mmCIF file of C-alpha atoms in Angstrom:
data_model
loop_
_atom_site.group_PDB
_atom_site.id
_atom_site.type_symbol
_atom_site.label_atom_id
_atom_site.label_comp_id
_atom_site.label_asym_id
_atom_site.label_seq_id
_atom_site.Cartn_x
_atom_site.Cartn_y
_atom_site.Cartn_z
ATOM 1 C CA MET A 25 -4.135 33.514 0.922
ATOM 2 C CA SER A 26 -2.415 36.385 -0.972
ATOM 3 C CA HIS A 27 -0.007 35.846 -3.816
ATOM 4 C CA ALA A 28 3.696 36.086 -2.943
ATOM 5 C CA GLU A 29 5.656 37.697 -5.760
ATOM 6 C CA GLY A 30 8.240 35.267 -7.178
ATOM 7 C CA SER A 31 7.016 32.292 -5.147
ATOM 8 C CA LEU A 32 7.060 28.981 -7.033
ATOM 9 C CA TRP A 33 4.294 27.793 -4.634
ATOM 10 C CA PHE A 34 2.210 30.825 -5.611
ATOM 11 C CA TYR A 35 1.963 31.723 -1.902
ATOM 12 C CA ALA A 36 4.642 32.061 0.788
ATOM 13 C CA PRO A 37 4.658 28.646 2.503
ATOM 14 C CA ASN A 38 3.870 28.585 6.218
ATOM 15 C CA LYS A 39 7.066 28.626 8.284
ATOM 16 C CA GLY A 40 5.819 26.615 11.247
ATOM 17 C CA ALA A 41 3.612 23.817 9.875
ATOM 18 C CA PRO A 42 6.342 22.007 7.890
ATOM 19 C CA ILE A 43 8.532 21.668 10.988
ATOM 20 C CA ALA A 44 5.528 20.426 12.997
ATOM 21 C CA PHE A 45 4.701 17.752 10.465
ATOM 22 C CA ALA A 46 8.384 16.800 10.038
ATOM 23 C CA VAL A 47 8.558 16.142 13.791
ATOM 24 C CA LEU A 48 5.278 14.210 13.797
ATOM 25 C CA PHE A 49 6.304 11.964 10.909
ATOM 26 C CA LEU A 50 9.721 11.458 12.492
ATOM 27 C CA ILE A 51 8.105 10.286 15.727
ATOM 28 C CA SER A 52 5.730 7.998 13.848
ATOM 29 C CA GLY A 53 8.661 6.598 11.821
ATOM 30 C CA LEU A 54 10.644 5.833 14.989
ATOM 31 C CA VAL A 55 7.620 4.126 16.512
ATOM 32 C CA HIS A 56 7.294 2.071 13.316
ATOM 33 C CA LEU A 57 10.947 1.013 13.633
ATOM 34 C CA TYR A 58 10.399 -0.049 17.240
ATOM 35 C CA GLN A 59 7.294 -1.977 16.277
ATOM 36 C CA ILE A 60 9.145 -3.725 13.411
ATOM 37 C CA PHE A 61 11.726 -5.047 15.894
ATOM 38 C CA ARG A 62 9.096 -5.669 18.561
ATOM 39 C CA TYR A 63 6.835 -7.779 16.337
ATOM 40 C CA LYS A 64 9.485 -8.876 13.797
ATOM 41 C CA THR A 65 7.480 -7.631 10.793
ATOM 42 C CA ALA A 66 10.163 -6.140 8.579
ATOM 43 C CA ARG A 67 8.894 -8.070 5.560
ATOM 44 C CA VAL A 68 5.356 -6.829 6.093
ATOM 45 C CA THR A 69 5.607 -3.284 7.487
ATOM 46 C CA GLY A 70 9.186 -2.410 6.549
ATOM 47 C CA LEU A 71 8.001 0.265 4.076
ATOM 48 C CA MET A 72 6.293 2.381 6.759
ATOM 49 C CA PRO A 73 9.508 3.897 8.284
ATOM 50 C CA TRP A 74 10.670 4.678 4.736
ATOM 51 C CA GLY A 75 7.452 6.491 3.954
ATOM 52 C CA CYS A 76 7.867 8.555 7.120
ATOM 53 C CA ILE A 77 11.490 9.394 6.317
ATOM 54 C CA ILE A 78 10.514 10.611 2.857
ATOM 55 C CA PHE A 79 7.821 12.829 4.398
ATOM 56 C CA VAL A 80 10.303 14.193 6.942
ATOM 57 C CA ALA A 81 12.781 15.086 4.158
ATOM 58 C CA GLY A 82 10.003 16.664 2.059
ATOM 59 C CA PHE A 83 8.714 18.836 4.884
ATOM 60 C CA ILE A 84 12.239 19.933 5.898
ATOM 61 C CA LEU A 85 12.823 21.091 2.351
ATOM 62 C CA ARG A 86 9.453 22.812 2.366
ATOM 63 C CA GLU A 87 10.504 24.643 5.534
ATOM 64 C CA VAL A 88 13.672 25.790 3.768
ATOM 65 C CA GLY A 89 11.523 26.795 0.818
ATOM 66 C CA ALA A 90 9.384 28.939 3.098
ATOM 67 C CA PHE A 91 12.429 31.246 3.414
ATOM 68 C CA HIS A 92 13.594 30.823 -0.142
ATOM 69 C CA TYR A 93 10.375 30.278 -2.078
ATOM 70 C CA ASP A 94 11.953 31.312 -5.386
ATOM 71 C CA ASN A 95 14.595 28.560 -5.232
ATOM 72 C CA LEU A 96 13.803 26.097 -8.046
ATOM 73 C CA GLY A 97 15.910 23.224 -6.710
ATOM 74 C CA ILE A 98 14.286 23.279 -3.276
ATOM 75 C CA PHE A 99 10.855 23.511 -4.836
ATOM 76 C CA ILE A 100 11.437 20.542 -7.138
ATOM 77 C CA ALA A 101 12.995 18.366 -4.421
ATOM 78 C CA SER A 102 10.231 19.089 -1.923
ATOM 79 C CA THR A 103 7.488 18.511 -4.490
ATOM 80 C CA VAL A 104 8.932 15.200 -5.660
ATOM 81 C CA LEU A 105 9.450 13.852 -2.119
ATOM 82 C CA LEU A 106 5.946 14.774 -0.963
ATOM 83 C CA LEU A 107 4.448 13.170 -4.068
ATOM 84 C CA VAL A 108 6.338 9.838 -3.865
ATOM 85 C CA ALA A 109 5.848 9.286 -0.116
ATOM 86 C CA PRO A 110 2.120 8.291 -0.074
ATOM 87 C CA PRO A 111 2.531 5.441 -2.622
ATOM 88 C CA VAL A 112 5.105 3.949 -0.220
ATOM 89 C CA PHE A 113 2.359 3.686 2.428
ATOM 90 C CA ALA A 114 0.052 2.165 -0.175
ATOM 91 C CA GLY A 115 2.767 -0.403 -0.848
ATOM 92 C CA ALA A 116 2.883 -1.254 2.855
ATOM 93 C CA ASN A 117 -0.868 -1.971 2.693
ATOM 94 C CA TYR A 118 -0.281 -4.440 -0.126
ATOM 95 C CA PHE A 119 2.134 -6.449 2.036
ATOM 96 C CA ILE A 120 -0.297 -6.357 4.968
ATOM 97 C CA LEU A 121 -3.182 -7.658 2.899
ATOM 98 C CA GLY A 122 -0.896 -10.289 1.393
ATOM 99 C CA ARG A 123 0.013 -11.564 4.867
ATOM 100 C CA ALA A 124 -3.661 -11.533 5.894
ATOM 101 C CA LEU A 125 -4.548 -13.636 2.843
ATOM 102 C CA TYR A 126 -1.772 -16.067 3.753
ATOM 103 C CA TYR A 127 -3.343 -16.268 7.209
ATOM 104 C CA VAL A 128 -6.700 -17.313 5.743
ATOM 105 C CA PRO A 129 -5.649 -18.571 2.277
ATOM 106 C CA TYR A 130 -8.695 -20.736 1.577
ATOM 107 C CA LEU A 131 -10.887 -17.608 1.579
ATOM 108 C CA SER A 132 -8.516 -15.461 -0.481
ATOM 109 C CA PRO A 133 -10.086 -14.098 -3.744
ATOM 110 C CA ILE A 134 -6.815 -14.775 -5.539
ATOM 111 C CA HIS A 135 -3.715 -16.715 -4.623
ATOM 112 C CA PRO A 136 -2.058 -14.916 -1.678
ATOM 113 C CA GLY A 137 1.373 -14.845 -3.341
ATOM 114 C CA ARG A 138 0.013 -12.974 -6.348
ATOM 115 C CA VAL A 139 -1.310 -9.990 -4.336
ATOM 116 C CA VAL A 140 2.042 -8.532 -3.347
ATOM 117 C CA SER A 141 3.760 -9.164 -6.673
ATOM 118 C CA THR A 142 0.927 -7.631 -8.672
ATOM 119 C CA PHE A 143 0.217 -4.534 -6.621
ATOM 120 C CA VAL A 144 3.841 -3.786 -5.713
ATOM 121 C CA GLY A 145 4.820 -4.221 -9.359
ATOM 122 C CA ILE A 146 2.219 -1.653 -10.381
ATOM 123 C CA ASP A 147 3.276 0.600 -7.462
ATOM 124 C CA ILE A 148 6.875 0.612 -8.701
ATOM 125 C CA ILE A 149 5.681 1.821 -12.100
ATOM 126 C CA ILE A 150 3.629 4.533 -10.383
ATOM 127 C CA GLU A 151 6.656 5.631 -8.296
ATOM 128 C CA VAL A 152 8.830 5.919 -11.407
ATOM 129 C CA LEU A 153 6.193 7.931 -13.272
ATOM 130 C CA THR A 154 5.594 10.152 -10.229
ATOM 131 C CA GLY A 155 9.250 10.915 -9.548
ATOM 132 C CA ASN A 156 10.205 11.550 -13.155
ATOM 133 C CA GLY A 157 6.974 13.370 -14.008
ATOM 134 C CA ALA A 158 7.115 15.684 -10.996
ATOM 135 C CA SER A 159 10.775 16.618 -11.540
ATOM 136 C CA ARG A 160 10.140 17.418 -15.200
ATOM 137 C CA ALA A 161 6.825 19.262 -14.701
ATOM 138 C CA ALA A 162 8.090 21.393 -11.807
ATOM 139 C CA ASN A 163 11.307 22.411 -13.519
ATOM 140 C CA SER A 164 10.651 25.754 -15.237
ATOM 141 C CA SER A 165 14.181 25.788 -16.688
ATOM 142 C CA THR A 166 13.386 22.916 -19.090
ATOM 143 C CA THR A 167 11.784 23.203 -22.465
ATOM 144 C CA PRO A 168 7.987 23.334 -22.798
ATOM 145 C CA ALA A 169 8.054 19.960 -24.570
ATOM 146 C CA GLN A 170 9.880 18.340 -21.582
ATOM 147 C CA ARG A 171 7.467 19.926 -19.089
ATOM 148 C CA LYS A 172 4.544 18.633 -21.187
ATOM 149 C CA ILE A 173 5.979 15.123 -21.065
ATOM 150 C CA GLY A 174 6.451 15.426 -17.317
ATOM 151 C CA SER A 175 2.900 16.697 -16.932
ATOM 152 C CA GLY A 176 1.540 13.722 -18.828
ATOM 153 C CA MET A 177 3.588 11.304 -16.717
ATOM 154 C CA LEU A 178 2.358 12.869 -13.502
ATOM 155 C CA LYS A 179 -1.265 12.867 -14.641
ATOM 156 C CA ALA A 180 -0.981 9.191 -15.578
ATOM 157 C CA SER A 181 0.586 8.276 -12.241
ATOM 158 C CA LEU A 182 -2.074 10.108 -10.208
ATOM 159 C CA ILE A 183 -4.939 8.520 -12.139
ATOM 160 C CA MET A 184 -3.256 5.099 -11.861
ATOM 161 C CA GLN A 185 -2.929 5.567 -8.099
ATOM 162 C CA CYS A 186 -6.678 6.215 -7.781
ATOM 163 C CA ILE A 187 -7.571 3.187 -9.936
ATOM 164 C CA VAL A 188 -5.159 0.880 -8.059
ATOM 165 C CA ILE A 189 -6.484 2.005 -4.649
ATOM 166 C CA ILE A 190 -10.046 1.336 -5.788
ATOM 167 C CA GLY A 191 -8.981 -2.130 -6.992
ATOM 168 C CA PHE A 192 -7.171 -2.772 -3.699
ATOM 169 C CA ILE A 193 -10.231 -1.743 -1.649
ATOM 170 C CA ALA A 194 -12.436 -4.017 -3.818
ATOM 171 C CA LEU A 195 -10.084 -6.954 -3.234
ATOM 172 C CA THR A 196 -10.066 -6.271 0.507
ATOM 173 C CA ALA A 197 -13.879 -6.039 0.523
ATOM 174 C CA LYS A 198 -14.120 -9.384 -1.376
ATOM 175 C CA PHE A 199 -11.917 -11.047 1.205
ATOM 176 C CA HIS A 200 -13.986 -9.425 3.971
ATOM 177 C CA LEU A 201 -17.193 -10.753 2.408
ATOM 178 C CA ASN A 202 -15.691 -14.248 2.073
ATOM 179 C CA CYS A 203 -14.788 -14.212 5.762
ATOM 180 C CA ARG A 204 -18.318 -13.241 6.700
ATOM 181 C CA SER A 205 -20.325 -15.554 4.452
ATOM 182 C CA LYS A 206 -18.244 -18.355 2.935
ATOM 183 C CA HIS A 207 -16.912 -20.075 6.026
ATOM 184 C CA LYS A 208 -18.524 -23.347 7.168
ATOM 185 C CA HIS A 209 -18.022 -22.482 10.854
ATOM 186 C CA GLY A 210 -19.834 -19.116 10.680
ATOM 187 C CA ASN A 211 -18.646 -15.524 10.444
ATOM 188 C CA LEU A 212 -14.874 -15.678 10.458
ATOM 189 C CA PHE A 213 -14.757 -11.873 10.592
ATOM 190 C CA ARG A 214 -15.588 -12.189 14.289
ATOM 191 C CA ASN A 215 -12.004 -13.297 14.782
ATOM 192 C CA PRO A 216 -10.502 -10.206 16.489
ATOM 193 C CA LYS A 217 -7.188 -10.461 14.578
ATOM 194 C CA LEU A 218 -8.869 -10.425 11.201
ATOM 195 C CA GLN A 219 -11.326 -7.756 12.243
ATOM 196 C CA SER A 220 -8.526 -5.404 13.346
ATOM 197 C CA VAL A 221 -6.393 -5.965 10.229
ATOM 198 C CA ILE A 222 -9.196 -5.566 7.737
ATOM 199 C CA SER A 223 -10.691 -2.526 9.470
ATOM 200 C CA THR A 224 -7.275 -0.857 9.571
ATOM 201 C CA LEU A 225 -6.725 -1.558 5.876
ATOM 202 C CA TYR A 226 -10.104 0.011 5.057
ATOM 203 C CA ALA A 227 -9.280 3.148 7.058
ATOM 204 C CA SER A 228 -5.766 3.477 5.614
ATOM 205 C CA SER A 229 -6.886 2.900 2.026
ATOM 206 C CA PHE A 230 -9.714 5.399 2.369
ATOM 207 C CA LEU A 231 -7.295 8.079 3.693
ATOM 208 C CA ILE A 232 -4.801 7.441 0.903
ATOM 209 C CA PHE A 233 -7.582 7.609 -1.624
ATOM 210 C CA ILE A 234 -8.776 10.991 -0.275
ATOM 211 C CA ARG A 235 -5.213 12.292 -0.632
ATOM 212 C CA CYS A 236 -4.918 10.863 -4.160
ATOM 213 C CA VAL A 237 -8.177 12.514 -5.287
ATOM 214 C CA TYR A 238 -7.001 15.847 -3.824
ATOM 215 C CA ARG A 239 -3.629 15.613 -5.615
ATOM 216 C CA THR A 240 -5.276 14.660 -8.903
ATOM 217 C CA VAL A 241 -7.730 17.535 -8.844
ATOM 218 C CA GLU A 242 -4.986 19.939 -7.700
ATOM 219 C CA TYR A 243 -2.631 18.964 -10.465
ATOM 220 C CA PHE A 244 -5.258 19.317 -13.168
ATOM 221 C CA GLU A 245 -5.747 22.834 -11.811
ATOM 222 C CA VAL A 246 -2.015 23.440 -12.152
ATOM 223 C CA THR A 247 -2.212 22.757 -15.843
ATOM 224 C CA ASN A 248 -4.124 26.049 -16.139
ATOM 225 C CA LEU A 249 -0.763 27.720 -15.768
ATOM 226 C CA SER A 250 -0.097 26.919 -19.394
ATOM 227 C CA THR A 251 -3.157 28.749 -20.548
ATOM 228 C CA SER A 252 -3.493 31.535 -17.968
ATOM 229 C CA THR A 253 -0.976 33.986 -16.599
ATOM 230 C CA SER A 254 -3.461 35.520 -14.215
ATOM 231 C CA ALA A 255 -3.234 34.211 -10.660
ATOM 232 C CA THR A 256 -6.891 34.943 -10.116
ATOM 233 C CA ASN A 257 -7.825 32.347 -12.726
ATOM 234 C CA LEU A 258 -6.088 29.533 -10.829
ATOM 235 C CA GLY A 259 -8.066 27.111 -8.715
ATOM 236 C CA ALA A 260 -8.376 27.297 -4.917
ATOM 237 C CA LEU A 261 -6.426 24.066 -4.306
ATOM 238 C CA ILE A 262 -3.244 25.453 -5.804
ATOM 239 C CA THR A 263 -3.521 28.962 -4.411
ATOM 240 C CA HIS A 264 -4.399 28.110 -0.769
ATOM 241 C CA GLU A 265 -1.920 26.168 1.363
ATOM 242 C CA ALA A 266 -4.639 25.109 3.859
ATOM 243 C CA TYR A 267 -5.893 22.485 1.426
ATOM 244 C CA PHE A 268 -2.443 20.910 1.266
ATOM 245 C CA MET A 269 -2.112 20.916 5.031
ATOM 246 C CA VAL A 270 -5.501 19.217 5.447
ATOM 247 C CA PHE A 271 -5.709 16.777 2.560
ATOM 248 C CA GLU A 272 -2.027 15.874 2.278
ATOM 249 C CA ALA A 273 -0.129 16.461 5.477
ATOM 250 C CA SER A 274 -2.898 15.830 8.022
ATOM 251 C CA VAL A 275 -4.517 12.952 6.143
ATOM 252 C CA MET A 276 -1.268 11.080 5.600
ATOM 253 C CA PHE A 277 -0.123 11.640 9.206
ATOM 254 C CA LEU A 278 -3.470 10.241 10.379
ATOM 255 C CA ASN A 279 -2.802 7.242 8.142
ATOM 256 C CA THR A 280 0.602 6.477 9.676
ATOM 257 C CA ALA A 281 -0.706 7.150 13.192
ATOM 258 C CA ILE A 282 -3.518 4.617 12.693
ATOM 259 C CA MET A 283 -0.900 2.040 11.698
ATOM 260 C CA ASN A 284 1.063 2.853 14.861
ATOM 261 C CA ILE A 285 -1.989 2.366 17.060
ATOM 262 C CA TRP A 286 -3.372 -0.735 15.380
ATOM 263 C CA HIS A 287 -0.109 -2.164 14.125
ATOM 264 C CA PRO A 288 -0.685 -5.307 11.962
ATOM 265 C CA GLY A 289 2.220 -7.010 13.705
ATOM 266 C CA ARG A 290 0.061 -7.364 16.793
ATOM 267 C CA PHE A 291 -2.494 -9.428 14.939
ATOM 268 C CA LEU A 292 -0.809 -11.315 12.090
ATOM 269 C CA PRO A 293 1.681 -14.199 12.442
ATOM 270 C CA ARG A 294 5.335 -13.439 11.773
ATOM 271 C CA SER A 295 5.599 -16.135 9.105
ATOM 272 C CA ASN A 296 3.411 -16.752 6.075
ATOM 273 C CA LYS A 297 3.749 -20.471 6.834
ATOM 274 C CA ILE A 298 1.236 -20.062 9.643
ATOM 275 C CA HIS A 299 -2.406 -19.968 8.671
ATOM 276 C CA LEU A 300 -5.742 -20.180 10.440
ATOM 277 C CA ALA A 301 -7.310 -23.650 10.383
ATOM 278 C CA ARG A 302 -10.806 -24.005 9.012
ATOM 279 C CA ASP A 303 -12.228 -24.103 12.520
ATOM 280 C CA GLY A 304 -11.482 -20.390 12.667
ATOM 281 C CA VAL A 305 -9.531 -20.716 15.908
ATOM 282 C CA THR A 306 -6.523 -23.024 15.572
ATOM 283 C CA GLU A 307 -3.353 -21.756 13.932
ATOM 284 C CA VAL A 308 -1.522 -24.270 11.738
ATOM 285 C CA GLU A 309 2.051 -24.204 10.440
ATOM 286 C CA GLY A 310 2.345 -25.529 6.914
ATOM 287 C CA PRO A 311 5.028 -25.628 4.217
ATOM 288 C CA GLY A 312 4.434 -22.008 3.217
ATOM 289 C CA CYS A 313 5.135 -20.453 -0.144
ATOM 290 C CA VAL A 314 8.029 -21.745 -2.201
ATOM 291 C CA ASP A 315 8.678 -20.932 -5.836
ATOM 292 C CA ASP A 316 10.540 -23.852 -7.420
ATOM 293 C CA ARG A 317 10.605 -22.376 -10.906
ATOM 294 C CA PRO A 318 14.019 -21.777 -12.515
ATOM 295 C CA PHE A 319 15.462 -18.314 -11.842
ATOM 296 C CA ILE A 320 15.287 -17.256 -15.464
ATOM 297 C CA VAL A 321 11.577 -18.116 -15.522
ATOM 298 C CA THR A 322 10.873 -16.024 -12.399
ATOM 299 C CA LEU A 323 12.795 -13.150 -14.003
ATOM 300 C CA LEU A 324 10.875 -13.310 -17.255
ATOM 301 C CA ASP A 325 7.510 -14.041 -15.626
ATOM 302 C CA PRO A 326 7.585 -12.544 -12.113
ATOM 303 C CA PHE A 327 3.776 -12.670 -11.746
ATOM 304 C CA ASP A 328 3.625 -16.330 -12.929
ATOM 305 C CA LEU A 329 1.047 -15.461 -15.540
ATOM 306 C CA VAL A 330 1.630 -18.848 -17.146
ATOM 307 C CA GLY A 331 0.673 -20.509 -13.853
ATOM 308 C CA LEU A 332 -2.419 -18.348 -13.591
ATOM 309 C CA ILE A 333 -3.521 -19.363 -17.116
ATOM 310 C CA LYS A 334 -2.807 -23.061 -16.496
ATOM 311 C CA GLY A 335 -4.577 -23.047 -13.101
ATOM 312 C CA ARG A 336 -1.392 -23.836 -11.171
ATOM 313 C CA ASP A 337 -2.592 -21.779 -8.202
ATOM 314 C CA ARG A 338 -5.277 -24.331 -7.395
ATOM 315 C CA GLU A 339 -2.947 -27.281 -7.959
ATOM 316 C CA THR A 340 -0.365 -25.832 -5.585
ATOM 317 C CA ALA A 341 -2.615 -24.722 -2.741
ATOM 318 C CA PHE A 342 0.054 -24.892 0.016
ATOM 319 C CA TRP A 343 -2.538 -24.444 2.769
ATOM 320 C CA GLU A 344 -3.980 -27.883 1.965
ATOM 321 C CA ARG A 345 -0.650 -29.573 2.650
ATOM 322 C CA GLY A 346 0.714 -30.100 6.116
ATOM 323 C CA GLU A 347 4.281 -30.737 7.138
ATOM 324 C CA GLY A 348 5.723 -34.096 6.320
ATOM 325 C CA GLY A 349 3.466 -34.552 3.334
ATOM 326 C CA GLU A 350 0.300 -34.672 5.371
ATOM 327 C CA GLY A 351 -2.562 -32.245 5.308
ATOM 328 C CA GLU A 352 -5.968 -31.672 6.702
ATOM 329 C CA VAL A 353 -8.853 -31.736 4.249
ATOM 330 C CA GLU A 354 -12.586 -31.440 4.803
ATOM 331 C CA ALA A 355 -14.772 -34.408 3.949
ATOM 332 C CA GLU A 356 -18.522 -34.764 4.210
ATOM 333 C CA VAL A 357 -19.553 -37.845 6.171
ATOM 334 C CA ASN A 358 -23.246 -38.570 6.804
ATOM 335 C CA GLY A 359 -24.120 -34.983 6.026
ATOM 336 C CA GLU A 360 -21.542 -33.563 8.476
ATOM 337 C CA VAL A 361 -18.167 -31.981 7.758
ATOM 338 C CA GLU A 362 -15.220 -33.543 9.544
ATOM 339 C CA MET A 363 -11.469 -33.154 9.249
ATOM 340 C CA GLN A 364 -9.519 -36.125 7.822
ATOM 341 C CA LYS A 365 -5.832 -36.757 7.298
ATOM 342 C CA GLN A 366 -4.727 -37.206 3.718
ATOM 343 C CA LYS A 367 -1.338 -38.071 2.334
ATOM 344 C CA GLN A 368 -0.024 -35.605 -0.203
ATOM 345 C CA LYS A 369 2.499 -36.408 -2.933
ATOM 346 C CA PRO A 370 5.396 -33.953 -3.077
ATOM 347 C CA SER A 371 5.154 -31.483 -5.893
ATOM 348 C CA ASN A 372 7.970 -30.058 -7.978
ATOM 349 C CA ARG A 373 5.859 -27.100 -8.939
ATOM 350 C CA ASN A 374 5.935 -23.752 -7.284
ATOM 351 C CA SER A 375 3.564 -23.566 -4.371
ATOM 352 C CA CYS A 376 2.879 -19.848 -4.704
ATOM 353 C CA ALA A 377 2.757 -17.030 -7.130
ATOM 354 C CA VAL A 378 5.771 -14.735 -7.065
#
């Protein structure tokens, strides 16, 4: 692709592709909205329409930029929007895995309530770094020192995204392994609901990771702008729009389309009070996750790190308590495992991590 004189994108952006992707993401977002109302999963998949809306806005601005590729404001706004949209979809995955762990809590690698709070908390930090870093780094009217700060923030956010996605995939894989090998009634992964959800999470996380690696490599190429004024010395990722269309636009649309086709709401219960009994078939409604800590404590310690250190997660395993203070527990009798009723004393402690 040849250099366009005065273009902040280096090239003249394609005039048709941004509109096409804006329409595709708009359709996907509307389908997500319908599915949220259809399956009542606003608390689990509510971020997906927002991710689509951000992509739509970003591509519309990119279309405007295709006709005014020297306009700094349009360039900054489009760049920021297209950078912050993918972490929103990653955030949706955190909620989906959290609900899946609530569905089979006794095989969860960590307490189900801690998954969402931990990963979403990190994701918020990444979003703040990405938005502020991109706006500073892309603004050529600021001082070199400010652009350098923005560049550092953006580099940190991109690297953090890659690390967090790897950690998320590792946690999903551990849960998958537990379902296959640590269940007394055989391979729980044969349950079609779990199989669909976990497989979809793998696919989505892999696509987001591909996009994250592309953006990281691309941005480190962009830093050559500070040491080279020759366009020929810049890397291919920054000088050819095709890479953006494949590894950003197409990959992220494929991600949202997969979630439309295999929507988690079709397979997971609407409430985190419902979990799969240890027979791998029966669904049981329990007390769910309730945080009884004082508000000031939840504000100062949202991840309940104190509870993690003191082992409160194990003490407050809500899935071992049924309604009315009764719960089903496994007991070994004459070498065989059978289910027995056991009275549970009410607890004043929180029964989940925030």
